[in-house]
Short mmCIF file of C-alpha atoms in Angstrom, two decimals:
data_model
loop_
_atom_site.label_atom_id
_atom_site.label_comp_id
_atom_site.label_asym_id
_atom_site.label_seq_id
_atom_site.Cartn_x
_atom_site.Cartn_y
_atom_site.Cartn_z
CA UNK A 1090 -25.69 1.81 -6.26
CA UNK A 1091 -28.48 0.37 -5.07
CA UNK A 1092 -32.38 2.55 -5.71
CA UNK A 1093 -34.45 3.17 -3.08
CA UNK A 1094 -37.64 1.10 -3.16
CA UNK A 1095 -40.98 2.96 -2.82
CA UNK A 1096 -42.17 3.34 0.70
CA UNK A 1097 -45.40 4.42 1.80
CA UNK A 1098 -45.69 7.79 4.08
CA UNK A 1099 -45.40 7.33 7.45
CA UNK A 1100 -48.12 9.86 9.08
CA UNK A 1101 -49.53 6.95 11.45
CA UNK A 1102 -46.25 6.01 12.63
CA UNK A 1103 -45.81 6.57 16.28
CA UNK A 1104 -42.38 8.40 17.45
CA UNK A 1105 -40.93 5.31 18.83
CA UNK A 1106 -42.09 2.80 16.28
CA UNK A 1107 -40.10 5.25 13.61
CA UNK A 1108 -36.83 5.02 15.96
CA UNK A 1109 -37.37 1.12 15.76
CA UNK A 1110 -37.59 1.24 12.06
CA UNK A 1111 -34.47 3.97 12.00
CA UNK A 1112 -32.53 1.24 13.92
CA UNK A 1113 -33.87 -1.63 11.48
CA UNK A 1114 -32.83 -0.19 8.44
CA UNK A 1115 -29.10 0.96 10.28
CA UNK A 1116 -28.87 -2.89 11.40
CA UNK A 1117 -29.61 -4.07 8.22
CA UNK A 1118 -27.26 -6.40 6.25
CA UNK A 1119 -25.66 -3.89 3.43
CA UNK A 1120 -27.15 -5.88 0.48
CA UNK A 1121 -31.15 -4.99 2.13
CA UNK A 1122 -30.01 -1.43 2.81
CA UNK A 1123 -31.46 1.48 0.39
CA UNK A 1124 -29.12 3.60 -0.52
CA UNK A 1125 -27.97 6.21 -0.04
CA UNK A 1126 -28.75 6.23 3.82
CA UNK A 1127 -29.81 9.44 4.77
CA UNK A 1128 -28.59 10.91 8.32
CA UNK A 1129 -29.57 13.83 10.71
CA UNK A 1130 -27.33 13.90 13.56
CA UNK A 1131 -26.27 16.94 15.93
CA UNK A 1132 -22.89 18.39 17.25
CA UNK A 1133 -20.65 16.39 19.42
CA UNK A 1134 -21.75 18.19 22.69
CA UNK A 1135 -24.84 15.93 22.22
CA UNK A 1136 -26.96 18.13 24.60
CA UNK A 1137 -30.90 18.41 24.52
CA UNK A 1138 -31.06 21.03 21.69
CA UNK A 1139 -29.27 18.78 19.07
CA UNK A 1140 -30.20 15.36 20.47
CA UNK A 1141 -34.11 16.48 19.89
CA UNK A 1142 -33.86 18.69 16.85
CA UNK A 1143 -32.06 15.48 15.35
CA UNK A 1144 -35.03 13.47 16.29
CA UNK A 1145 -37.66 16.17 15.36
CA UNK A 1146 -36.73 16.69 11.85
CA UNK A 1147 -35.79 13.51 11.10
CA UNK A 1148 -39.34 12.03 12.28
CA UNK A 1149 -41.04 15.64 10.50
CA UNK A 1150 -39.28 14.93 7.13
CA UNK A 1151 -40.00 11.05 7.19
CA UNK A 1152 -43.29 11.47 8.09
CA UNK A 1153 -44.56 13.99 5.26
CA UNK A 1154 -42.33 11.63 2.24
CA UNK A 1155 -41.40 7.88 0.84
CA UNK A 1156 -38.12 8.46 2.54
CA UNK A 1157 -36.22 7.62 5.55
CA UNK A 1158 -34.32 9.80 7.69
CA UNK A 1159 -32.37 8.41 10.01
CA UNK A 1160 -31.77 10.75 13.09
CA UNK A 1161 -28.14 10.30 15.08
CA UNK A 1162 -27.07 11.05 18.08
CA UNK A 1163 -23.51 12.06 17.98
CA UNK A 1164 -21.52 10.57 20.92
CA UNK A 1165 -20.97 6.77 21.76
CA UNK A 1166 -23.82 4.63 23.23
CA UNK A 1167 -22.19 4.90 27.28
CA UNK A 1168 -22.08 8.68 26.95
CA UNK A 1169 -25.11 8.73 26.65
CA UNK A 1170 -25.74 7.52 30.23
CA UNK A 1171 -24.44 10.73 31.60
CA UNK A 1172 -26.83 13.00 30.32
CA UNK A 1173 -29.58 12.09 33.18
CA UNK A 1174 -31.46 15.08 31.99
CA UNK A 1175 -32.80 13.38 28.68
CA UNK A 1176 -34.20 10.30 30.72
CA UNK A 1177 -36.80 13.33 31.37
CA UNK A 1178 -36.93 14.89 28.33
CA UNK A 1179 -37.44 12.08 26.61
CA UNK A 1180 -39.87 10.39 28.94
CA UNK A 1181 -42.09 13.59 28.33
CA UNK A 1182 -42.46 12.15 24.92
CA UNK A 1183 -42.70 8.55 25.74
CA UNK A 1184 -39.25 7.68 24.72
CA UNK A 1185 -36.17 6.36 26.28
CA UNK A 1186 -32.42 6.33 25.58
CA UNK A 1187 -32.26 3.00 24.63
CA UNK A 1188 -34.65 4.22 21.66
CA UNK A 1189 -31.79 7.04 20.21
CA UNK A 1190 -29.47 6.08 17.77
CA UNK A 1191 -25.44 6.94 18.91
CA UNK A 1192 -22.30 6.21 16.88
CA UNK A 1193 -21.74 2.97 18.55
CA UNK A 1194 -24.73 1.58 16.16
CA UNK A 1195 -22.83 3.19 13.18
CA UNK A 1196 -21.54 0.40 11.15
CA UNK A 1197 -18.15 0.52 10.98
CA UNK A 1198 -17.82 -0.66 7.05
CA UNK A 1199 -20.22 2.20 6.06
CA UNK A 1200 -19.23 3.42 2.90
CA UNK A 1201 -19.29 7.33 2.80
CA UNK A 1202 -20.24 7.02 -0.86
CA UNK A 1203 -23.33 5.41 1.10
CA UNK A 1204 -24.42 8.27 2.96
CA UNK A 1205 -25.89 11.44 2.83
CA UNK A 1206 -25.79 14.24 5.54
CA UNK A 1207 -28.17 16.51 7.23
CA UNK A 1208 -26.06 18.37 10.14
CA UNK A 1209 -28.64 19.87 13.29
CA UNK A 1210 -26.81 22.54 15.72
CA UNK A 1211 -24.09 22.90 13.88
CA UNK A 1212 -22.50 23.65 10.22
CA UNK A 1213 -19.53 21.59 9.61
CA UNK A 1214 -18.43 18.17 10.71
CA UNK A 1215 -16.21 17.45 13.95
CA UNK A 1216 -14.70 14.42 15.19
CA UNK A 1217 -14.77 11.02 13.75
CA UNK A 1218 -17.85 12.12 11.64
CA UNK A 1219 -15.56 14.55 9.82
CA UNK A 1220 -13.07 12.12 8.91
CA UNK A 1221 -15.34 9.66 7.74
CA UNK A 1222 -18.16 11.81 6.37
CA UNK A 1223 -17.40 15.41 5.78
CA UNK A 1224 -17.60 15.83 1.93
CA UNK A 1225 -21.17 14.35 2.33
CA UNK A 1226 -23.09 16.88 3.88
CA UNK A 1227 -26.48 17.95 2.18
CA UNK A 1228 -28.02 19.72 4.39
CA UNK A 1229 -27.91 21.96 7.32
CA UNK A 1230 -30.06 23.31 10.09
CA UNK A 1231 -28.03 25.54 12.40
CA UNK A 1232 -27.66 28.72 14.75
CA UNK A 1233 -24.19 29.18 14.77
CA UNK A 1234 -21.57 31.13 13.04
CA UNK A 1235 -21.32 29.86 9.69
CA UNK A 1236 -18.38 27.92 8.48
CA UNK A 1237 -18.90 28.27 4.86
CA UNK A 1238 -18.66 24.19 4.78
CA UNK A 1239 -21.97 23.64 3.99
CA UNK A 1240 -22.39 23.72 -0.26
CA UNK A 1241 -24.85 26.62 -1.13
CA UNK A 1242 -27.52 24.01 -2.58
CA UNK A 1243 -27.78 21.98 0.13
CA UNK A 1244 -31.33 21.49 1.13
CA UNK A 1245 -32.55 22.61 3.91
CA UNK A 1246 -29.58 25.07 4.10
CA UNK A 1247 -30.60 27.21 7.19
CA UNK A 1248 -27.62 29.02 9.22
CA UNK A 1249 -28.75 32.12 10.98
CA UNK A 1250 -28.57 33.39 14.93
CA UNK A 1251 -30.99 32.48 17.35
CA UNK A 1252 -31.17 31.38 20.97
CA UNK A 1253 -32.18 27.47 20.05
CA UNK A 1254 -31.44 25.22 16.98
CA UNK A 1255 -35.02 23.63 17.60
CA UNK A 1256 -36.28 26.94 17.27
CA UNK A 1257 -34.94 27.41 13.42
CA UNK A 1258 -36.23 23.59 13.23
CA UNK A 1259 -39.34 24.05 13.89
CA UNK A 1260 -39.68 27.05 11.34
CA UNK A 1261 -38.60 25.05 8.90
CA UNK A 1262 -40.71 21.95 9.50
CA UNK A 1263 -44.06 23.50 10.33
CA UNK A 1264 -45.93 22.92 7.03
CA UNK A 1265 -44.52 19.00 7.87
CA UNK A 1266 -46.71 18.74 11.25
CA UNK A 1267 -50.49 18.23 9.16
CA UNK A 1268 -51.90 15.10 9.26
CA UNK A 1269 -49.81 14.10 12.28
CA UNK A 1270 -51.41 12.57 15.23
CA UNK A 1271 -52.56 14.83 18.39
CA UNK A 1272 -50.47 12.43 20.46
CA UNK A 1273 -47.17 12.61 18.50
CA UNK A 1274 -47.96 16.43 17.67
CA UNK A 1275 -47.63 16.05 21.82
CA UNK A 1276 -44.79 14.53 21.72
CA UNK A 1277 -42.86 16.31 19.70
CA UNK A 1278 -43.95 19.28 21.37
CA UNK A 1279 -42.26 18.54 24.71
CA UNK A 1280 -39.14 17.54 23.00
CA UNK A 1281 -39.17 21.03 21.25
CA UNK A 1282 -40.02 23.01 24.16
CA UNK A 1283 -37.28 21.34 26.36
CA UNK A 1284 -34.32 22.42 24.00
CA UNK A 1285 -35.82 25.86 23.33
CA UNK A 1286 -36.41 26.73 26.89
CA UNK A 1287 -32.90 24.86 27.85
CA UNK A 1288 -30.78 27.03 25.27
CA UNK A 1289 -33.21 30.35 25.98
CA UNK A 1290 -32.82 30.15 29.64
CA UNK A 1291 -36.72 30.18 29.79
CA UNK A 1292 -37.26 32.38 27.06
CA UNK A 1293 -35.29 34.91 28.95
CA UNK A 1294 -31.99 35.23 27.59
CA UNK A 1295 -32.62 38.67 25.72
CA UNK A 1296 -29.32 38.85 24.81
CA UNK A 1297 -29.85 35.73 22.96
CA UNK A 1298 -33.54 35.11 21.90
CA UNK A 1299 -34.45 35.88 18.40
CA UNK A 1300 -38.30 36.39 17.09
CA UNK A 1301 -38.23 32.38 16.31
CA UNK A 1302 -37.62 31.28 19.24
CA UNK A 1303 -40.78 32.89 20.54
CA UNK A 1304 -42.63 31.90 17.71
CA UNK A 1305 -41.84 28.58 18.01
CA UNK A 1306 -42.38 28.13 21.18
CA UNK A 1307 -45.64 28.89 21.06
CA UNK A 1308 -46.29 27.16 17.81
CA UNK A 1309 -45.16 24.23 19.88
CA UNK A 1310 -47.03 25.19 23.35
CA UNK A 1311 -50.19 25.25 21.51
CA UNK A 1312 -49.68 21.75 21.14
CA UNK A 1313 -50.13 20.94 24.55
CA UNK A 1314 -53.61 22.61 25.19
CA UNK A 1315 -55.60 21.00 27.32
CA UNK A 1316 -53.05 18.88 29.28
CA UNK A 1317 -50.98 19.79 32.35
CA UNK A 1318 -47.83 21.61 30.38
CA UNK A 1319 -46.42 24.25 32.89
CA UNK A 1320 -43.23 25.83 31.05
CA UNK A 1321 -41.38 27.49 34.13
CA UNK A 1322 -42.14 23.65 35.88
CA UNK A 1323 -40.48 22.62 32.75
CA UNK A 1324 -37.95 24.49 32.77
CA UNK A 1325 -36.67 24.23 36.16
CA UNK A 1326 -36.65 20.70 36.15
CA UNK A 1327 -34.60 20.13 33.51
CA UNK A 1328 -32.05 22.56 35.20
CA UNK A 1329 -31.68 20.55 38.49
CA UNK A 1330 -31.15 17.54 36.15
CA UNK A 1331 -28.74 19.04 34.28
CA UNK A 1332 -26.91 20.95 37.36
CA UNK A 1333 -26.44 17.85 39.23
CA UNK A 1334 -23.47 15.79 39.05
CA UNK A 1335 -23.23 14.10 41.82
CA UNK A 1336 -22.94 10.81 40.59
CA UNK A 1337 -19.95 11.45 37.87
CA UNK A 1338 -16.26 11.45 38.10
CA UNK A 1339 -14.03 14.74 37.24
CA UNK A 1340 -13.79 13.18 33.86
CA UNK A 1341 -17.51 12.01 32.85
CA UNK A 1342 -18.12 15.56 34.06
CA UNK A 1343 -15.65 16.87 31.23
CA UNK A 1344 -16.81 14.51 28.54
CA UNK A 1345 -20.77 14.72 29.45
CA UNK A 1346 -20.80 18.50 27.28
CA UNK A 1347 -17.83 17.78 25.22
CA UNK A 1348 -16.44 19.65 21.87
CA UNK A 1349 -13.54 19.45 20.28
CA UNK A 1350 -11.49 21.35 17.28
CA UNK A 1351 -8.47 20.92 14.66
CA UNK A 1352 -6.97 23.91 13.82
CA UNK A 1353 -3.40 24.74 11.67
CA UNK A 1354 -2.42 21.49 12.91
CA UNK A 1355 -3.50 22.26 16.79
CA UNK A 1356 -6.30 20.24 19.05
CA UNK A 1357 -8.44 22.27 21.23
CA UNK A 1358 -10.97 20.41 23.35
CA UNK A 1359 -13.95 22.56 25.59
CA UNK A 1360 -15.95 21.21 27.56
CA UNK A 1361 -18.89 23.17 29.36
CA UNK A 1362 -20.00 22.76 32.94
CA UNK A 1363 -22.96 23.47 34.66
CA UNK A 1364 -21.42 24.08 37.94
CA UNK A 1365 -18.65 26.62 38.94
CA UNK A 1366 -14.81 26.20 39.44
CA UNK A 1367 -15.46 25.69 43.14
CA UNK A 1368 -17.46 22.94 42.47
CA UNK A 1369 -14.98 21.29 40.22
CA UNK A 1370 -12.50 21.85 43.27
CA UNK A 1371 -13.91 20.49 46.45
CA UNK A 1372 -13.67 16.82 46.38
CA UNK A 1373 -15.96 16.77 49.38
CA UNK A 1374 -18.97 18.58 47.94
CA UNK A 1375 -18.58 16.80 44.47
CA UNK A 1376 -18.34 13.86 46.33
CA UNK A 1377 -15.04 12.12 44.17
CA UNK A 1378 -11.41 11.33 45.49
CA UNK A 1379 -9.97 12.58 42.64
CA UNK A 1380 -7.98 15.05 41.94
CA UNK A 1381 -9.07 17.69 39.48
CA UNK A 1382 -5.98 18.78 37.97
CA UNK A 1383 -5.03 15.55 37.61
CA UNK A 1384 -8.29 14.50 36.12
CA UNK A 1385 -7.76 17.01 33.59
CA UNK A 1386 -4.24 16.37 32.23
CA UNK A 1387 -5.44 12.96 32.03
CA UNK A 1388 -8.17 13.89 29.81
CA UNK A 1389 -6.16 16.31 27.67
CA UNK A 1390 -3.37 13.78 27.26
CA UNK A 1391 -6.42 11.16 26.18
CA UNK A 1392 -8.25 13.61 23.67
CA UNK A 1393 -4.42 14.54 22.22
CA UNK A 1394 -5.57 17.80 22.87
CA UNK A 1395 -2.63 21.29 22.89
CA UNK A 1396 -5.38 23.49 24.30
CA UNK A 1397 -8.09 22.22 26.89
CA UNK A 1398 -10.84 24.58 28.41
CA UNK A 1399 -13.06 24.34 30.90
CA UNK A 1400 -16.42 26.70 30.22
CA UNK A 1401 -18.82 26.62 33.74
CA UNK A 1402 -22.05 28.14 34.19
CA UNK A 1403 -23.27 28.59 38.22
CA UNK A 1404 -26.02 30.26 40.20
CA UNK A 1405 -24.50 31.25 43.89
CA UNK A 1406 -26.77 32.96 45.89
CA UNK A 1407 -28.96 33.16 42.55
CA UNK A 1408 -26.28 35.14 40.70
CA UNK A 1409 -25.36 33.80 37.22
CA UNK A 1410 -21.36 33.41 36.56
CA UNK A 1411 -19.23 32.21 34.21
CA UNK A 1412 -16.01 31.13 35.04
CA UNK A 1413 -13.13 29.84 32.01
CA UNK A 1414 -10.09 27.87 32.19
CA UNK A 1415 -7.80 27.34 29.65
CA UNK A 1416 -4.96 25.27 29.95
CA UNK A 1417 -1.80 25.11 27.22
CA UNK A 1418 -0.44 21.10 27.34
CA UNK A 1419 2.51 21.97 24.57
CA UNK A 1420 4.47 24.89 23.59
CA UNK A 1421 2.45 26.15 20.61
CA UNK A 1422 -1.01 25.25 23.00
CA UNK A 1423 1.42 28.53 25.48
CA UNK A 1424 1.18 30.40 22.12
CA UNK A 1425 -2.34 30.14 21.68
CA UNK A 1426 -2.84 31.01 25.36
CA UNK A 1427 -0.52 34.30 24.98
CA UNK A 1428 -2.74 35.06 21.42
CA UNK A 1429 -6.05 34.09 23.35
CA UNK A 1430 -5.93 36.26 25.98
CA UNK A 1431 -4.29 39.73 24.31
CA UNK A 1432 -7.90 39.15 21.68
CA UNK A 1433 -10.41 37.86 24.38
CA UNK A 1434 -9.54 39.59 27.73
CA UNK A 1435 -11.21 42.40 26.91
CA UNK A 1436 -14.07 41.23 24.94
CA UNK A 1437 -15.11 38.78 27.64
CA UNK A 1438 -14.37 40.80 30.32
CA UNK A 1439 -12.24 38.67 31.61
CA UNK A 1440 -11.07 38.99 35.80
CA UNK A 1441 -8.98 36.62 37.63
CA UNK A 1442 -10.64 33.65 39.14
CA UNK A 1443 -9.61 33.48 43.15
CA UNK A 1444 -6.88 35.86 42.80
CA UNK A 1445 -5.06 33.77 40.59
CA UNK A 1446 -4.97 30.61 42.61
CA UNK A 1447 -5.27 28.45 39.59
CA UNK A 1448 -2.93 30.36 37.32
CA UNK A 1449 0.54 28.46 35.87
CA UNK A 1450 2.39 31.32 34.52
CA UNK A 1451 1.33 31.52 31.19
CA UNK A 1452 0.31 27.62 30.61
CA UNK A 1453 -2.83 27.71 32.72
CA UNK A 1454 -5.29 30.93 33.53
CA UNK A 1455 -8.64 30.72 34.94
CA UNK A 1456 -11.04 33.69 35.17
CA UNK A 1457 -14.28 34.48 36.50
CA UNK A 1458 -16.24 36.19 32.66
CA UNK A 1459 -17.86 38.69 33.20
CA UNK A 1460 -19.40 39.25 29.86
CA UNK A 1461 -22.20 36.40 30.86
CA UNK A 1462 -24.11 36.85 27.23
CA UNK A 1463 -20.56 35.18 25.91
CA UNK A 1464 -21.66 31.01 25.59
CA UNK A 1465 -19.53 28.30 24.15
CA UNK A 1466 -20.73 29.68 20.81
CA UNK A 1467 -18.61 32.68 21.05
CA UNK A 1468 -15.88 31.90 23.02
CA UNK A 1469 -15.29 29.13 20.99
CA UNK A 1470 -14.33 31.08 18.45
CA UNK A 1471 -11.51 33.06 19.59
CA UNK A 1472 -9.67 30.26 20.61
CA UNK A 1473 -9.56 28.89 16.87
CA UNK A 1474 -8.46 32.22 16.05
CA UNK A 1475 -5.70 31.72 18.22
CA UNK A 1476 -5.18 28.34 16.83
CA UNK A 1477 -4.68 29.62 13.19
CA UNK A 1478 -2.76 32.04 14.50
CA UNK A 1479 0.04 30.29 16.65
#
């Protein structure tokens, strides 16, 4: 294996001119690559909080050492088109998406042996990442539940509750912001505070927030003295970004916030929606021709998928909802329905969505959730239950 030559510390190195050399050292031919290449990439939902903590503690850790980290985004290169949202996010910090690495830059005769693995906003390897990758992880920065995947030396090895991954990020990394720049300091800043405010609902998701995300959000607000930072303005423009999908078909809506699982031999596939079921159901107002149902058993029969949920977050009239869908596409997917719902009805408070106008028997169910504290994060969980258990 090839040693890593000695690099000098790159404190003066602008944001964007350490995504160029990211990209460089990626593109290079294999026998000018140091090895191994280190990576920091997010989950597969590829939304704000682990497409910036990616790119904020891969830039922190680079910065303060001789050694490159190489920050991924985890979805292919034309996905990325659909999150409009980051066109904002990242312009705040003088960025574009053409700057972010995806998998489509991933070279497809990487050798795993080649590779090490620092996993943001999440704790074990999904997807094509897992098959390729998954006994190479080294580190791990993460608020969800744990998966016990992660070895116990890995370095950083963070896995705790709290409303943001960005927020445990920038705990971690704060010694790793002196001698940067005021104007990256800036940057970085706005990247922060648009996943923590994103994931935190404005800092006021109590059912969510822990102490660091308050502390880092200040940490990071402090940052922006002196210039025109308004976080509620922020905040609320990052939401009508990210609530309007106008512009995308039935299934660029279902792949935009996107995560998938293998359990006991089973595919489950959620994605998570920013506008309710009624949205998803009048062509008209969603402006698309068409049909949802058919849009979705399209997508499940592309993905492979025995389970496929829909997870929806709304505001009509200024009331927050959830609504869920689940649909079973084979007969053990109808077992995992059956096994969902006798665990989960209760605990998410689950009532019928339209009086049961979506409901197939027992192979599709759609409710409106009552339990609103209950994200992706835990409902995710008692559908793999109900996976390992059918």
């Amino acid at each position: 294996m090839r040693s890593t030559p000695t690099n000098t510390k790159m404190t003066s190195m602008s944001l964007r001119s350490f995504l160029a050399r990211a990209r460089a050292a990626l593109a290079a031919p294999a026998s000018e690559q140091s090895l191994p290449l280190t990576f920091v990439v997010g989950n597969e939902s590829a939304d704000i909080d682990s497409l910036c903590s990616a790119v904020m503690l891969a830039y922190l850790r680079t910065s303060s050492s001789s050694k490159l980290y190489i920050p991924l985004s985890n979805l292919p290169r034309p996905d990325l088109a659909l999150r409009t949202e980051m066109n904002a996010v990242l312009g705040a910090a003088q960025l574009q998406p053409s700057d972010l690495l995806t998998l489509s830059e991933l070279p497809d005769n990487l050798r795993a042996e080649d590779t090490t693995w620092i996993l943001v906003d999440h704790n074990a390897l999904t997807g094509p990442l897992h098959k390729r990758f998954a006994g190479r992880v080294s580190g791990c920065v993460d608020h969800h539940a744990e998966e016990n995947v992660v070895p116990k030396d890995a370095a950083p090895r963070v896995i705790e509750p709290c409303g943001s991954c960005m927020s445990l990020v920038v705990e971690e990394s704060k010694p790793l912001w002196q001698g940067l720049a005021q104007e990256e300091k800036a940057k970085l800043a706005n990247l922060g505070l648009a996943a923590i405010l994103t994931d935190t609902i404005n800092l006021t998701a109590e059912h969510k927030i822990k102490p660091k995300d308050k502390t880092s959000a200040a940490f990071l607000a402090e940052k922006l003295s002196g210039t025109d930072y308004d976080q509620t303005r922020l905040f609320e423009e990052i939401g009508k970004l990210k609530e309007d999908l106008s512009e995308l078909s039935i299934r660029d809506i279902l792949r935009k916030d996107y995560k998938e699982w293998n359990e006991n031999g089973l595919n489950l596939g959620i994605s998570s929606v920013p506008q309710g079921l009624a949205y998803l159901l009048d062509e008209k107002a969603a402006g698309r021709v068409d049909s949802f149902y058919g849009a979705l058993e399209e997508w499940a029969k592309e993905k492979g998928l025995d389970v496929v949920s829909i997870m929806t977050t709304s505001h009509p009239g200024g009331e927050f909802q959830r609504h869920l869908l689940v649909w079973a596409r084979s007969e053990r997917g109808e077992q995992v329905l059956e096994k969902f719902v006798d665990a989960a009805e209760k605990n998410l408070q689950l009532e019928k969505f339209a009086d049961g106008k979506l409901d197939q028997g027992m192979t599709r169910l759609a409710w409106q959730q009552k339990n609103l504290a209950a994200s992706r994060k835990q409902v995710a969980p008692l559908l793999r239950e109900a996976l390992q258990k059918a």
